[in-house]
Every structure is written in C-alpha cells, then in structure tokens.
Short mmCIF file of C-alpha atoms and ligand atoms in Angstrom, two decimals:
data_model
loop_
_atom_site.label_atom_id
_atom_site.label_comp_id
_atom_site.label_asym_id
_atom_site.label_seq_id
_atom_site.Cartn_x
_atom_site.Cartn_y
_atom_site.Cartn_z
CA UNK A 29 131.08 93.16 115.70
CA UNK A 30 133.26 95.39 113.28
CA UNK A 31 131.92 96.63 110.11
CA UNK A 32 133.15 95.12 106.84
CA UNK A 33 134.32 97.46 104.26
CA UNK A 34 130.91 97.58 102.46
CA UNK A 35 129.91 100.01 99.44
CA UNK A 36 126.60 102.23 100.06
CA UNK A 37 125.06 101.08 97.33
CA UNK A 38 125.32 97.24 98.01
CA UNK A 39 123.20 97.76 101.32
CA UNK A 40 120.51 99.31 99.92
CA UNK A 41 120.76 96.02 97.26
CA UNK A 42 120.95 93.83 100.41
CA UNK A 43 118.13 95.28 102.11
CA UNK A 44 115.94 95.07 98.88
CA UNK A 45 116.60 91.65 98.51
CA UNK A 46 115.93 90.72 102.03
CA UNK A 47 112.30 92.89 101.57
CA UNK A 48 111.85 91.17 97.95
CA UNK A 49 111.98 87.76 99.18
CA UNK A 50 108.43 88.66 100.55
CA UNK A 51 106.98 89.30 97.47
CA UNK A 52 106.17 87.02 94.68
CA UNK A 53 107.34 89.47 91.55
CA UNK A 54 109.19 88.05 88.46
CA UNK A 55 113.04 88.42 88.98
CA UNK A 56 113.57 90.38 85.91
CA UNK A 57 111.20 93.68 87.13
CA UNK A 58 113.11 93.43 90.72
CA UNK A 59 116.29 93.10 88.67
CA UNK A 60 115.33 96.36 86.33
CA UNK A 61 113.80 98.11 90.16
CA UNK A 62 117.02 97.78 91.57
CA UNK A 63 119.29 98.80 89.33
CA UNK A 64 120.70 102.51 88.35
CA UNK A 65 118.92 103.38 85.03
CA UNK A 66 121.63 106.10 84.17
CA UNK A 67 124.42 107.21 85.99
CA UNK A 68 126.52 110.44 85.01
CA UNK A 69 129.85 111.04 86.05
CA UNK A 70 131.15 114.49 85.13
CA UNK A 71 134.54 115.99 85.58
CA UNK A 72 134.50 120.44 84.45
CA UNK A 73 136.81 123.06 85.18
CA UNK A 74 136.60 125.98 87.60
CA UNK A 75 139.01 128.96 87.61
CA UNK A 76 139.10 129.48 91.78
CA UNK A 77 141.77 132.83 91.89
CA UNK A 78 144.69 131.74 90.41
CA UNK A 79 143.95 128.78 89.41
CA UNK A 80 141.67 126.42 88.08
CA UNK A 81 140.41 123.39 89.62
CA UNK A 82 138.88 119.86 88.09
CA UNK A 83 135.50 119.04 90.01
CA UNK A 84 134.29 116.12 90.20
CA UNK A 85 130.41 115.67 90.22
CA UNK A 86 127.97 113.11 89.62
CA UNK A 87 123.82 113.05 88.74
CA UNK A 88 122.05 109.13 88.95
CA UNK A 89 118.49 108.63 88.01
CA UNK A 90 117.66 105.87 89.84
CA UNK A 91 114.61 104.71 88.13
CA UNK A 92 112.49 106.13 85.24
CA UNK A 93 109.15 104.23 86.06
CA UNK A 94 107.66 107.74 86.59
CA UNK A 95 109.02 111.02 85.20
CA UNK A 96 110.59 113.01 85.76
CA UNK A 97 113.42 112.11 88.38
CA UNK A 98 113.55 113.61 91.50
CA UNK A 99 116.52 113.89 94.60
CA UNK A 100 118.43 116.06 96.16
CA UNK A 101 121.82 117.60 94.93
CA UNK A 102 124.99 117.51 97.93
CA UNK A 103 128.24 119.75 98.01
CA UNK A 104 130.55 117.06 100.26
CA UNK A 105 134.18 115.66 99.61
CA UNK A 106 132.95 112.29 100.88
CA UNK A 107 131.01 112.40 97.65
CA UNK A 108 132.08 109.54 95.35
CA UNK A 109 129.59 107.47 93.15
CA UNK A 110 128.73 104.76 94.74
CA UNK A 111 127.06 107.11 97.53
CA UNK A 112 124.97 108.79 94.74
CA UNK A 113 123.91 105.20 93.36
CA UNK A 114 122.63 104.52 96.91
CA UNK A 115 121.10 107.63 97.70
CA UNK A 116 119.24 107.73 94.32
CA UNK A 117 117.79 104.08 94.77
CA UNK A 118 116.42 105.55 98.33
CA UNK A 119 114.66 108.21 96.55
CA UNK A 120 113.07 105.54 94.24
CA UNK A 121 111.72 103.84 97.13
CA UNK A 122 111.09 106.85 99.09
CA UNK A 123 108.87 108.85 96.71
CA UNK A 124 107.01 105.23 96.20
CA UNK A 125 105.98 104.83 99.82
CA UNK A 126 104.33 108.65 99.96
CA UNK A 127 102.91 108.31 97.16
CA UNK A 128 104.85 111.07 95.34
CA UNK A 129 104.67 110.18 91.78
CA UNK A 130 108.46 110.40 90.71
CA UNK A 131 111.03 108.17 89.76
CA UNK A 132 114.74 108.73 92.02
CA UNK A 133 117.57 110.51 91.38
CA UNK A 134 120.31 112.32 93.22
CA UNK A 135 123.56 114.53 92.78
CA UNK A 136 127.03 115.47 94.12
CA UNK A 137 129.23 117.52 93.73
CA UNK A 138 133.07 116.53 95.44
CA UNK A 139 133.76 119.83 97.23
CA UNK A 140 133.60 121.13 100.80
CA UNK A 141 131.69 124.26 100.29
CA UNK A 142 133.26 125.46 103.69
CA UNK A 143 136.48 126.08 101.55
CA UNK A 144 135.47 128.13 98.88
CA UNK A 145 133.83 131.84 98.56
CA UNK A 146 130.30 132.43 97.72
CA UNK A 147 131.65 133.81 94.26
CA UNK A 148 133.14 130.40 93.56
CA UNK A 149 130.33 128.21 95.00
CA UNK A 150 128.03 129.71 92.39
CA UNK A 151 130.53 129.30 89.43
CA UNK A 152 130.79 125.55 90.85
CA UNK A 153 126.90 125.45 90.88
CA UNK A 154 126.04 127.16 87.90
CA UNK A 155 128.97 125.29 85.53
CA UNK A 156 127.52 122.34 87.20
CA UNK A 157 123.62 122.48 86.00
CA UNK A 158 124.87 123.82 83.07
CA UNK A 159 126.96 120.23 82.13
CA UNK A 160 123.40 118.79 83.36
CA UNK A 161 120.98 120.54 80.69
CA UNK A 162 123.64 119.83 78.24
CA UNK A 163 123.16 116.40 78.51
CA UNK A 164 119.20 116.46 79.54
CA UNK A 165 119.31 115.33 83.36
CA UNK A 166 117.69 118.32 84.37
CA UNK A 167 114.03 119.78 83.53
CA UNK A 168 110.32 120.22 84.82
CA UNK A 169 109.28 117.06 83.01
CA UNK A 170 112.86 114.39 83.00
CA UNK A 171 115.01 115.67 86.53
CA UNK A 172 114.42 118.09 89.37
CA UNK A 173 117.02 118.48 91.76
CA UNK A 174 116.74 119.66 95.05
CA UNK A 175 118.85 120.60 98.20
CA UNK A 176 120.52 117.99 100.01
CA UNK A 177 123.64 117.91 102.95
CA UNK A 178 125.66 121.33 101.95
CA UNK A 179 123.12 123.23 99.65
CA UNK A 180 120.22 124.98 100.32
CA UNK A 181 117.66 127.71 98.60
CA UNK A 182 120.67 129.81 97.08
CA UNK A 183 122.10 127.39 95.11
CA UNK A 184 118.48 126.44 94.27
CA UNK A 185 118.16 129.92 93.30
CA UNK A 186 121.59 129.43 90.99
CA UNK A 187 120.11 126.42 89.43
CA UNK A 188 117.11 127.79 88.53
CA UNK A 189 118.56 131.21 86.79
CA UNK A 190 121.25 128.92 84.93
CA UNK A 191 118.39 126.52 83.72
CA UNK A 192 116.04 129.34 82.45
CA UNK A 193 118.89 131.34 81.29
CA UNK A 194 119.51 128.09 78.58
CA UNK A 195 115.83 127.88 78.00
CA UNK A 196 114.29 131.08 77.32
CA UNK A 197 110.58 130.93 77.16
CA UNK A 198 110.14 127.58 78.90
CA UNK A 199 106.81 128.26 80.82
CA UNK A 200 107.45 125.36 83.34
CA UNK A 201 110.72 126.23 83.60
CA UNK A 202 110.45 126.83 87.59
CA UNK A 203 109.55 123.15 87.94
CA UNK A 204 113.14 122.25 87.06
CA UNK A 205 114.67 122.53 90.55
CA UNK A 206 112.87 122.67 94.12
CA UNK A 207 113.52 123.91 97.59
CA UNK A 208 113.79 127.68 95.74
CA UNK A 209 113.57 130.72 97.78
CA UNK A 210 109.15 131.68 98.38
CA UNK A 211 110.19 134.58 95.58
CA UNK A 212 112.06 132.27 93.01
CA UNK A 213 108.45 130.03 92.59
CA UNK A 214 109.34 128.00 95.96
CA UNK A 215 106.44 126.82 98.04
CA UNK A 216 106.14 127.93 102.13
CA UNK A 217 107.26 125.23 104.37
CA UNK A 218 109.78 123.57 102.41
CA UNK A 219 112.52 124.77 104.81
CA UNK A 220 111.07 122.90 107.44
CA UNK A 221 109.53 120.14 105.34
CA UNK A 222 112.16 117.06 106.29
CA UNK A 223 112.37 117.80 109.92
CA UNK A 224 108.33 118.47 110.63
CA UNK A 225 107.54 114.81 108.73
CA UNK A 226 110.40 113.12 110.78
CA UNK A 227 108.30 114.62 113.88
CA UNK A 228 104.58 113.62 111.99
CA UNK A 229 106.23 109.80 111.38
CA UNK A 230 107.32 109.31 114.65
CA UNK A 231 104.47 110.58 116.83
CA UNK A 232 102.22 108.23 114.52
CA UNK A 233 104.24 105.67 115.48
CA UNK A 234 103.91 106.58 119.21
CA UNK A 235 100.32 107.14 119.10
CA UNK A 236 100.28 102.93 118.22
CA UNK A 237 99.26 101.12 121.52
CA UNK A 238 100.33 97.91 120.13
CA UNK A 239 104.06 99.56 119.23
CA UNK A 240 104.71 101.39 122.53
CA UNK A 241 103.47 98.66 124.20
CA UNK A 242 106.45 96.38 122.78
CA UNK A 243 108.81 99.10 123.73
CA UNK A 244 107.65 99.47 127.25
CA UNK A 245 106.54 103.00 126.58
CA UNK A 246 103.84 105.02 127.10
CA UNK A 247 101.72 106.24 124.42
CA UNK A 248 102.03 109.54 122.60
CA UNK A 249 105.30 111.99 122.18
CA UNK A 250 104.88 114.18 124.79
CA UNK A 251 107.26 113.73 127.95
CA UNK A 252 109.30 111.53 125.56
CA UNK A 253 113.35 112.26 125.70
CA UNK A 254 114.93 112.88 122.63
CA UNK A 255 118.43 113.27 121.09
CA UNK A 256 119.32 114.88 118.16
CA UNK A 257 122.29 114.35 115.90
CA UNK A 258 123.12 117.09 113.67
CA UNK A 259 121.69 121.27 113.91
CA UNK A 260 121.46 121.41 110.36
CA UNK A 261 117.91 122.21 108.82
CA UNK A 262 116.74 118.55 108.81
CA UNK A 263 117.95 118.06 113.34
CA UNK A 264 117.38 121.54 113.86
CA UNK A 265 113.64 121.46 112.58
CA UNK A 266 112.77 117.75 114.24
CA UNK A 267 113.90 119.30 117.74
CA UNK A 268 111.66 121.92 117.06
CA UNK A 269 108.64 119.63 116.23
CA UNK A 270 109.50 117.62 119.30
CA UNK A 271 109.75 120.04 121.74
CA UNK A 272 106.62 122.09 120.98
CA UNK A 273 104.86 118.62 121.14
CA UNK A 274 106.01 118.26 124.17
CA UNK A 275 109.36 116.19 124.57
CA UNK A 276 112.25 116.64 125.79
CA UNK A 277 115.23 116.92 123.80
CA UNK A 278 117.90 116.14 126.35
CA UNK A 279 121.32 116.55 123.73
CA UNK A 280 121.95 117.93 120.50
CA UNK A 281 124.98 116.45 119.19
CA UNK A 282 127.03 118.65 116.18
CA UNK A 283 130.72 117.50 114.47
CA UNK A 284 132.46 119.85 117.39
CA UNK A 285 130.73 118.26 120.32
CA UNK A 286 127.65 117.80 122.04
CA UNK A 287 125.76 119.36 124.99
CA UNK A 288 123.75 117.92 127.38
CA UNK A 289 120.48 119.15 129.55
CA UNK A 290 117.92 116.92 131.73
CA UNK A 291 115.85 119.19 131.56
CA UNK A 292 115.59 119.90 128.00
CA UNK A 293 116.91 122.14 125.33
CA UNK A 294 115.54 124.85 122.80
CA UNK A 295 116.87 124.98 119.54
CA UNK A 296 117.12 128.18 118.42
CA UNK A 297 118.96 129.42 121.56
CA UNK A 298 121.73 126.36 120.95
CA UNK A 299 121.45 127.22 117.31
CA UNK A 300 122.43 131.22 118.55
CA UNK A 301 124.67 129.54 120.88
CA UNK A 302 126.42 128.24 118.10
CA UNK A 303 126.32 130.88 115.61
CA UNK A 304 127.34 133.58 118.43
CA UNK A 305 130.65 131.45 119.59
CA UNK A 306 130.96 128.68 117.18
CA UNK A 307 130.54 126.32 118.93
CA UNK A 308 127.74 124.03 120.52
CA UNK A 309 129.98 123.63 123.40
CA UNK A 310 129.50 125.47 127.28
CA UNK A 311 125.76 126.64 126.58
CA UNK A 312 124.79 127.90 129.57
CA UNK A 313 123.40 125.29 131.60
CA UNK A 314 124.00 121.86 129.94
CA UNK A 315 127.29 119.78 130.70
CA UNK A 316 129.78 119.30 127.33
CA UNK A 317 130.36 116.39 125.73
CA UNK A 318 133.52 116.45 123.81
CA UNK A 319 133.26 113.10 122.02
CA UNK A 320 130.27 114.07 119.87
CA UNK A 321 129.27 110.11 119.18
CA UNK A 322 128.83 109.98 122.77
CA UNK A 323 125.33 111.51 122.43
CA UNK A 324 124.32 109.20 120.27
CA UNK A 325 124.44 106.40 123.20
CA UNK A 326 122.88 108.89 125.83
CA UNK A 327 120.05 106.78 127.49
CA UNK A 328 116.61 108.38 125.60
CA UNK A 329 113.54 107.22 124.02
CA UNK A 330 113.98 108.84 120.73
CA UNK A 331 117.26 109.38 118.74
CA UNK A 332 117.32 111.17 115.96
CA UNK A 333 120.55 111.18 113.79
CA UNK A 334 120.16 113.95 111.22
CA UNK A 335 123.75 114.04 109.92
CA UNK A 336 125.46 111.64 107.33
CA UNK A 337 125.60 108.13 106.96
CA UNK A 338 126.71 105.16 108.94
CA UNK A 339 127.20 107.31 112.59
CA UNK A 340 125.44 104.23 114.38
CA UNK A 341 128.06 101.05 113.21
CA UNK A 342 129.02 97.70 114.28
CA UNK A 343 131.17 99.72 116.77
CA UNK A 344 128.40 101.70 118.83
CA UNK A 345 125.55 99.58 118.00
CA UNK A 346 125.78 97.33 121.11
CA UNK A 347 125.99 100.97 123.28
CA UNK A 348 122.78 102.54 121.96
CA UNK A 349 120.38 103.10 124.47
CA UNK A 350 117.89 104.34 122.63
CA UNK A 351 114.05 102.81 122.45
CA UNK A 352 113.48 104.31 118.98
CA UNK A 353 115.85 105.36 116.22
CA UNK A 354 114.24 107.76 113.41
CA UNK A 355 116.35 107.83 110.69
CA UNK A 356 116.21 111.69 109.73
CA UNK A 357 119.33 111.68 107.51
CA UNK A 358 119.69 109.25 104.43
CA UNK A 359 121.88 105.99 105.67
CA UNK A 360 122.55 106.99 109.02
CA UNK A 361 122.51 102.77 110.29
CA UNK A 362 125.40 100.13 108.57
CA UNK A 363 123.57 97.12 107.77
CA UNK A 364 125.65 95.72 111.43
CA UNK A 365 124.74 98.28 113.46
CA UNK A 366 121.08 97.12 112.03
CA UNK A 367 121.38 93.83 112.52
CA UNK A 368 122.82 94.60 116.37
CA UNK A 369 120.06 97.00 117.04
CA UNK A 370 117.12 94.24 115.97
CA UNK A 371 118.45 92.07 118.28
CA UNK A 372 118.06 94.59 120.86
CA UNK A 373 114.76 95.09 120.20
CA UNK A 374 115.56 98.84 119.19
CA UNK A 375 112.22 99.86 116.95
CA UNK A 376 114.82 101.47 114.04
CA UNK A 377 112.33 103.89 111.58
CA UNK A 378 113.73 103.80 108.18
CA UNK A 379 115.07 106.47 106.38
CA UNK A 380 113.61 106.20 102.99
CA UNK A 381 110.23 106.54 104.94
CA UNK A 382 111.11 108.89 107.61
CA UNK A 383 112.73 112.10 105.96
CA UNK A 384 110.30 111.85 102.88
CA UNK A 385 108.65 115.04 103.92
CA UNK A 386 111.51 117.25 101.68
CA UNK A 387 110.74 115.48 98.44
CA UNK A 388 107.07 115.55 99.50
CA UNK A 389 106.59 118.95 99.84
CA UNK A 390 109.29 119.54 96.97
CA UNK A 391 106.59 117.57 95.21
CA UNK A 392 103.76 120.46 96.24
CA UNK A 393 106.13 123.03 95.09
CA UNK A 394 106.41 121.20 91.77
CA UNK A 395 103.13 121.18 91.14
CA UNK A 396 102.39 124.96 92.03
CA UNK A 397 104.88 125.34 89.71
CA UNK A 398 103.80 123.67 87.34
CA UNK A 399 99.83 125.05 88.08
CA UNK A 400 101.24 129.04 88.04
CA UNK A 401 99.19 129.86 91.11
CA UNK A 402 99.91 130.00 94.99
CA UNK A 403 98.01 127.47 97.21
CA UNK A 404 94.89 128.97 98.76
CA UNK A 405 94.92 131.77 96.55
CA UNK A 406 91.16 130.54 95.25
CA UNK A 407 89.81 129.24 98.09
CA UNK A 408 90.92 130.48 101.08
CA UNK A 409 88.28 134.15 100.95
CA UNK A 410 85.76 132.03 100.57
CA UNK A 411 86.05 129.29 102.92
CA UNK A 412 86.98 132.81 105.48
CA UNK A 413 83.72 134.02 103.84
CA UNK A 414 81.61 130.57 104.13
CA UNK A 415 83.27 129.54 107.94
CA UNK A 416 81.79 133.10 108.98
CA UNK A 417 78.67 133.26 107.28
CA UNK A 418 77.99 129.10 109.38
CA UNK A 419 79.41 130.61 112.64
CA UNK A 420 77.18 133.84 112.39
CA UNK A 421 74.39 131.71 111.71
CA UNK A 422 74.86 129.01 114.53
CA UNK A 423 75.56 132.86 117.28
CA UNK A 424 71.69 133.23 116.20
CA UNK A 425 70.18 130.06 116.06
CA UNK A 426 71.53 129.72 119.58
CA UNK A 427 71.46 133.07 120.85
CA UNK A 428 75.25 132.35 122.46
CA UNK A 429 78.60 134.23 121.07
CA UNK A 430 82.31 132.23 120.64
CA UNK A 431 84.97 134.21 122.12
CA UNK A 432 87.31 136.13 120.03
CA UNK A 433 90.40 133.95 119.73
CA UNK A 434 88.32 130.73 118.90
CA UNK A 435 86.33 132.60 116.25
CA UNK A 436 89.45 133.65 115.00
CA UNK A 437 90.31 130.12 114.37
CA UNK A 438 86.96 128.60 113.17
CA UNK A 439 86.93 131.26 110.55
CA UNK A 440 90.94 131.11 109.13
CA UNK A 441 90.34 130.36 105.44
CA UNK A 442 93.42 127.68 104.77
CA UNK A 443 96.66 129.87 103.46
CA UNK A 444 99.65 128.04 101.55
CA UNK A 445 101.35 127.09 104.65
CA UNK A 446 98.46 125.77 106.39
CA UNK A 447 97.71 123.12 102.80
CA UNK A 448 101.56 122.44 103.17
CA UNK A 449 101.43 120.98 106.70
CA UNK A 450 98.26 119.11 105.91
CA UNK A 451 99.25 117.46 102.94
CA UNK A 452 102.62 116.65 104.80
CA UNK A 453 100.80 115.42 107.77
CA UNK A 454 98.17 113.10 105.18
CA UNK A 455 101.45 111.78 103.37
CA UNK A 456 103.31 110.80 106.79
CA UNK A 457 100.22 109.23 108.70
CA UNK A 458 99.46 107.40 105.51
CA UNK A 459 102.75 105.65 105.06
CA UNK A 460 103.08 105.55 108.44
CA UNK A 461 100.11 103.24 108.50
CA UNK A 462 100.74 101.51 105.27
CA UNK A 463 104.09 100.43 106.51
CA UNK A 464 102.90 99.08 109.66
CA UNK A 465 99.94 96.82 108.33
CA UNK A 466 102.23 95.05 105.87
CA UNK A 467 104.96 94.88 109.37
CA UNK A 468 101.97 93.36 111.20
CA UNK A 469 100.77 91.60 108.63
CA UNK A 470 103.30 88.79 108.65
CA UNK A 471 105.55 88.10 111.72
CA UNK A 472 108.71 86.83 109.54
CA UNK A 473 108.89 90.48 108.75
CA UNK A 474 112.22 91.23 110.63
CA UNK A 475 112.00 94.56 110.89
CA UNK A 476 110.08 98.08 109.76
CA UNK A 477 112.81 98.97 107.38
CA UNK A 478 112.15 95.62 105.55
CA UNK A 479 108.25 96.30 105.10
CA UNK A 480 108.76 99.92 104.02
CA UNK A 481 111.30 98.17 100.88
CA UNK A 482 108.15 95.54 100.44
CA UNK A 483 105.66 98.39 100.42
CA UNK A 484 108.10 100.44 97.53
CA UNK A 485 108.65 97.38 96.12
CA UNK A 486 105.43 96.49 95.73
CA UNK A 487 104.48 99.87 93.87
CA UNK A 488 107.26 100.56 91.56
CA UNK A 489 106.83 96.74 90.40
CA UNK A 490 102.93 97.35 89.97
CA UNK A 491 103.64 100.49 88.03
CA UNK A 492 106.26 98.59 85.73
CA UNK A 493 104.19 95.78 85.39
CA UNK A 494 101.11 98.13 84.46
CA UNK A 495 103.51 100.44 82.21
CA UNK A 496 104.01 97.39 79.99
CA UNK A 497 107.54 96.32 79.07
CA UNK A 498 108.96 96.89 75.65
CA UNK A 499 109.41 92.93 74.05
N1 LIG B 1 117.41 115.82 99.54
C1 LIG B 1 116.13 115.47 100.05
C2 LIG B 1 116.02 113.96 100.20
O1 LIG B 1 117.00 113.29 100.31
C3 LIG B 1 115.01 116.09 99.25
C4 LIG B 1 114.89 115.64 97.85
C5 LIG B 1 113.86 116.40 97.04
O2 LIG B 1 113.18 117.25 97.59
O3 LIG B 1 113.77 116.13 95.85
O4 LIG B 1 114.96 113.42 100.29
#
C-alpha cells in the first residue's frame, strides 16, 4: 500500500468523521467543530546581513468554543498552512479530552532555525508576535502560544518581552505565551511536561489487564522494550520516564542515524554522545544503524516516534514490529499506515491524547500566571508543619520512631514541581480511562484514536450546544 498524496488537514477531517458517525450531534455543530474559525497567513520582512528576507508565517485558531486559544508555535521549512490547519484542529480536540479549558490554535513560522544566528532568530520571533498583537491573535485572555518542533523557552522569553513591551501595564500580561523560562513567570516541569505524560498515558494503558492481555503482554511497564524516535525534548524526556520505570529502551533513532543496545540505553549519555561528536552514531557499546527509519521497525513492545509527522506510512507500516505505538509527536501515523497497523492488531495511542501533557501543564503555568503566586507557596509550610505535628504524635502514641529517610518523605510539604506532576499524572490517568470506557463501550469502535475524537467530540459539541448559538 502506497500513500496517496493527502493534505494534513483532510486526515484529521477523515478521522473526525469516522469518530462522529458514533455520535448522534446535529450536522451543523460538527460542521462549525471541524472547521478552522480563523486562519492568518502573514508574509513580513527581515533584514538578515545584507539583505532582507520575506518570511512566511502562519497563526490558526482552531476553535473559539473556549477562550482564549491555545497551541504551540514551530520554526520548520516544511511549514505550509495546511499543516497549521491540522495541527490546530488537534489542539481543539486535545485540550477537550484533558479537560484543559481552551479552544486550539497553532503557529509557524517557514524557516530552518539551524540556518540563521541567534541575533536573527529573535528579529524573526519578535517581528513575528509583533504582526500577531497587531492583529489580536495573541493575549492572556484570546491566544497563548507556546513552544512547538524548533522553539523552546528563549523564544518564549522573546515573545513575552515583545508582547509586554506593546502593552505596558497589562497585569496578566505573562499569561500571553507559555513554556517561559521558571524566571520569565514559567511554571517547573514544563520542560519535561510532553515526554513525562507520554510515559503517565502509556503505563496506564499497560497497567489494563484486559489491554495487555489482547497484546499478549504482560502487565505493567517495567521490563517492557522501547524505541524512541527523535532526542528532542518531547523523545528525550519519554526515554527518561521509561527507563527509570523500568524499561528498556533498546534504540533511539535521530535524522543522522540510529543506535542500537539489547541491553538498554540512557539518555543523557546518548544525548552527550551526541552533543560531544554530533552525532548519535558509534556510542560506545550499541551497533549503528545508518538508515534511521530502520529503528522504527526494530522488534519492541513500545515505539515511541517523537519527531514529525507521517514517519510510519503506507511504506513501513506492514514492517512495524511494534506491540504499541504512542504517538509522542503530533501526526506521526498517515491515515494508511493506520489503517495497516489496525489490521495488525498494533494498539496505536493517539496523538491528540498522548502528548497533551505540554498544553496541560502550559495550562498550570497559565493559571499561576494569571493567579500571581507560585504553586505551594501557601500551603506547602503547613502541610510540612501539619505532616510533622501527625507523625510526632503517632512516634508517641506508639512509643516506635520512623527512620530518617521515610520521615523525610511523610513530612515533604508539596513544592511547585511536586503539584505539577500530580496534576499531570490526574489529567493523563483520567483521559486515559475516559478514552478507554467509550473504546470498550461499543465494539464497532475501530480503534483508540477513533474514541479519543468521540470523547473531544462529544465535549466541544456539549459546550457549543450549552454556549447557545447566535440565530
Ligand atoms: N506544542 C505543544 C503541543 O502541540 C504544546 C502546546 C501548548 O502548550 O500550548 O501540544
């Protein structure tokens, strides 16, 4: 099976309407859910040295059923708008299935960052948000951009100063943009957000009896091989999870090759590895594999491809070994290689579910923005204070002492980072659990990826419906 020149954005439509067909909503609020409510396509000039260059950039809210907007912002030259469209519908549905009360939205702009200086990449970025206050798609309360493949916390940082710069005196003003550097108003454990609830969604799916069972696995993630596509934050985070869980993750795949290790591999050396020689290649002790996509058919329980979209295809569908596919990056299956990997009983865990831990916890930074205070900052003395006070009380009611390192932990009063990986943890399980009942609920449910679109269908229509249209 060979893929069929398809556009991004007509997937996502085809795998809605496959999902809506389950539902009994009226055709004009799955019409208005699926379509792009505004799309802007900007063109602005940069002088780079010499001369000066035309970028082209784009920012689509998705849907507006709950403001403000929310999705990531990408530097990439396969940028185009149709990609944007797509992305921002998954952001729709992905905020809707955790529960994160935003409508979706996402941005490009059409460079390879690789190619220009930091000097220029912050002209780029701040000429950019600049074109986006101008015409409102950015703000605490109507659009918050985040990072996304090629940006990170400094051009967060860039956003923010640009944005404040044009609205002196804004008191929410940090709540425009997320994913900011801890000292620019960002919240602890965003870095790691995307990867950590890629590692929460899948071991709740392995801790389902009834799932593994199906799979001819064993319960749990630890001992569980893994493969990871991509070192960037989002693979090089969902290693980490998976490792200190207990797995194995037997290759690491990046766009210069892979490597290969039975008997497992740690992240940060590869990513030292990598950053020492430039290369992922001849780490000492796993065998090379110079065709990168090879990894991605390496026999393995888990594979994780944290990269771009479409890397699984019509082409390498039939060759996937894999038990489970968790869909860390956005897109990362053509509807084919979907279609091929059902049939093959491959348990695929959609993206729009999977790597919703970023916009979650962009979602907690939001709202310490928005509340002016860190999390923990009241509580945490006095649950230290309480937790002590209960443990000294149960040493002389029984007359018997905890030893120091478990005291240590019964008393820890809960610190920013420590609310963080909860609330992550809550959001994933949740979903996680939503998704399946509505799966198991009806067996002409093909797949997972079709009851996560039922489940965000199901609440964007309910809050349309309830929102009241205008007549
Ligand atoms: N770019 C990430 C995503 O695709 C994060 C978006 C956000 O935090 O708003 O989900």
């Amino acid at each position: 099976m060979t893929d069929q020149n398809y556009s991004f954005f007509d997937s996502v439509i085809k795998s809605f309407d496959k999902a809506a067909k389950f539902t009994n909503w009226d055709p004009g609020i799955l019409e208005q859910i699926k379509v792009c409510n505004s799309v802007y396509k900007m063109k602005f000039p940069v002088r780079i040295g010499d001369n000066i260059e035309v970028i082209e950039a784009y920012r689509v809210q998705h849907s507006h059923h709950k403001t403000p907007c929310k999705g990531g912002i990408r530097f990439s030259m396969e940028v185009n708008q149709d990609e944007v469209m797509a992305l921002a519908a998954l952001m729709t549905y992905k905020c809707a299935i955790v529960n994160v009360p935003f409508g979706g939205a996402k941005g490009g702009i059409k460079i390879d960052p690789k190619q220009y200086s930091v000097f220029d990449l912050e002209k780029i970025t701040r000429r950019y948000t600049s074109e986006l206050v101008k015409k409102n798609f950015i703000g605490p309360g109507t659009d918050v951009p985040a990072p996304d493949y090629g940006t990170g916390e400094r051009e967060m940082a860039w956003i923010l100063d640009t944005y404040v710069a044009m609205h002196p005196g804004e008191v929410d003003a940090a709540g425009c943009v997320t994913g900011k550097p801890v000292s620019q108003g960002g919240v602890r454990g965003r870095k790691e957000a995307t990867g950590l609830g890629v590692f929460y969604g899948i071991r709740e799916v392995c801790n389902m009896p009834e799932i593994m069972q199906k799979l001819a696995l064993t319960t749990g993630v630890a001992d569980k091989t893994v493969v990871v596509q991509g070192l960037g934050n989002v693979g090089y985070h969902s290693a980490k999870f998976f490792r200190e869980a207990g797995a194995k993750v037997v290759a690491i795949a990046e766009w210069e090759g892979a490597i290969y290790s039975k008997e497992g591999l740690h992240e940060e050396e590869v990513f030292q590895h990598r950053k020492k020689t430039g290369s992922i290649l001849h780490f000492p002790g796993a065998e090379n594999l110079v065709m990168t996509n090879d990894a991605l058919e390496l026999p393995c329980d888990i594979l994780i491809p944290a990269a771009l979209e479409n890397v699984i295809n019509g082409h390498n569908a039939p060759r996937i070994k894999a038990k489970i596919i968790g869909e860390a990056a956005n897109g990362p299956l053509t509807p084919e290689a979907d279609i091929i990997l059902g049939n093959k009983k491959v348990l695929v865990v959609p993206d729009m579910y999977l790597n919703a831990g970023g916009v979650t916890v962009s979602y907690f930074e939001w709202l310490k923005n928005l509340s002016h205070v860190r999390y923990g900052r009241l509580g945490k003395r006095f649950s230290e204070n309480m937790n002590k006070h209960i443990l000294g009380t149960i040493e002389d009611l029984t007359g018997k002492k905890v030893n120091e390192a478990e005291k240590k932990f019964i008393e820890h009063g809960a610190d920013e980072i420590d609310l963080v990986h909860s609330g992550l943890e809550e959001t994933m399980i949740t979903a996680t659990r939503e998704i399946m009942d509505i799966w198991l609920s009806n067996p002409a449910i093909p797949d997972m990826r079709t009851a996560a679109y039922i489940l965000a269908i199901n609440k964007v229509a309910t809050s349309y419906a309830e929102l009241g249209i205008f007549p």
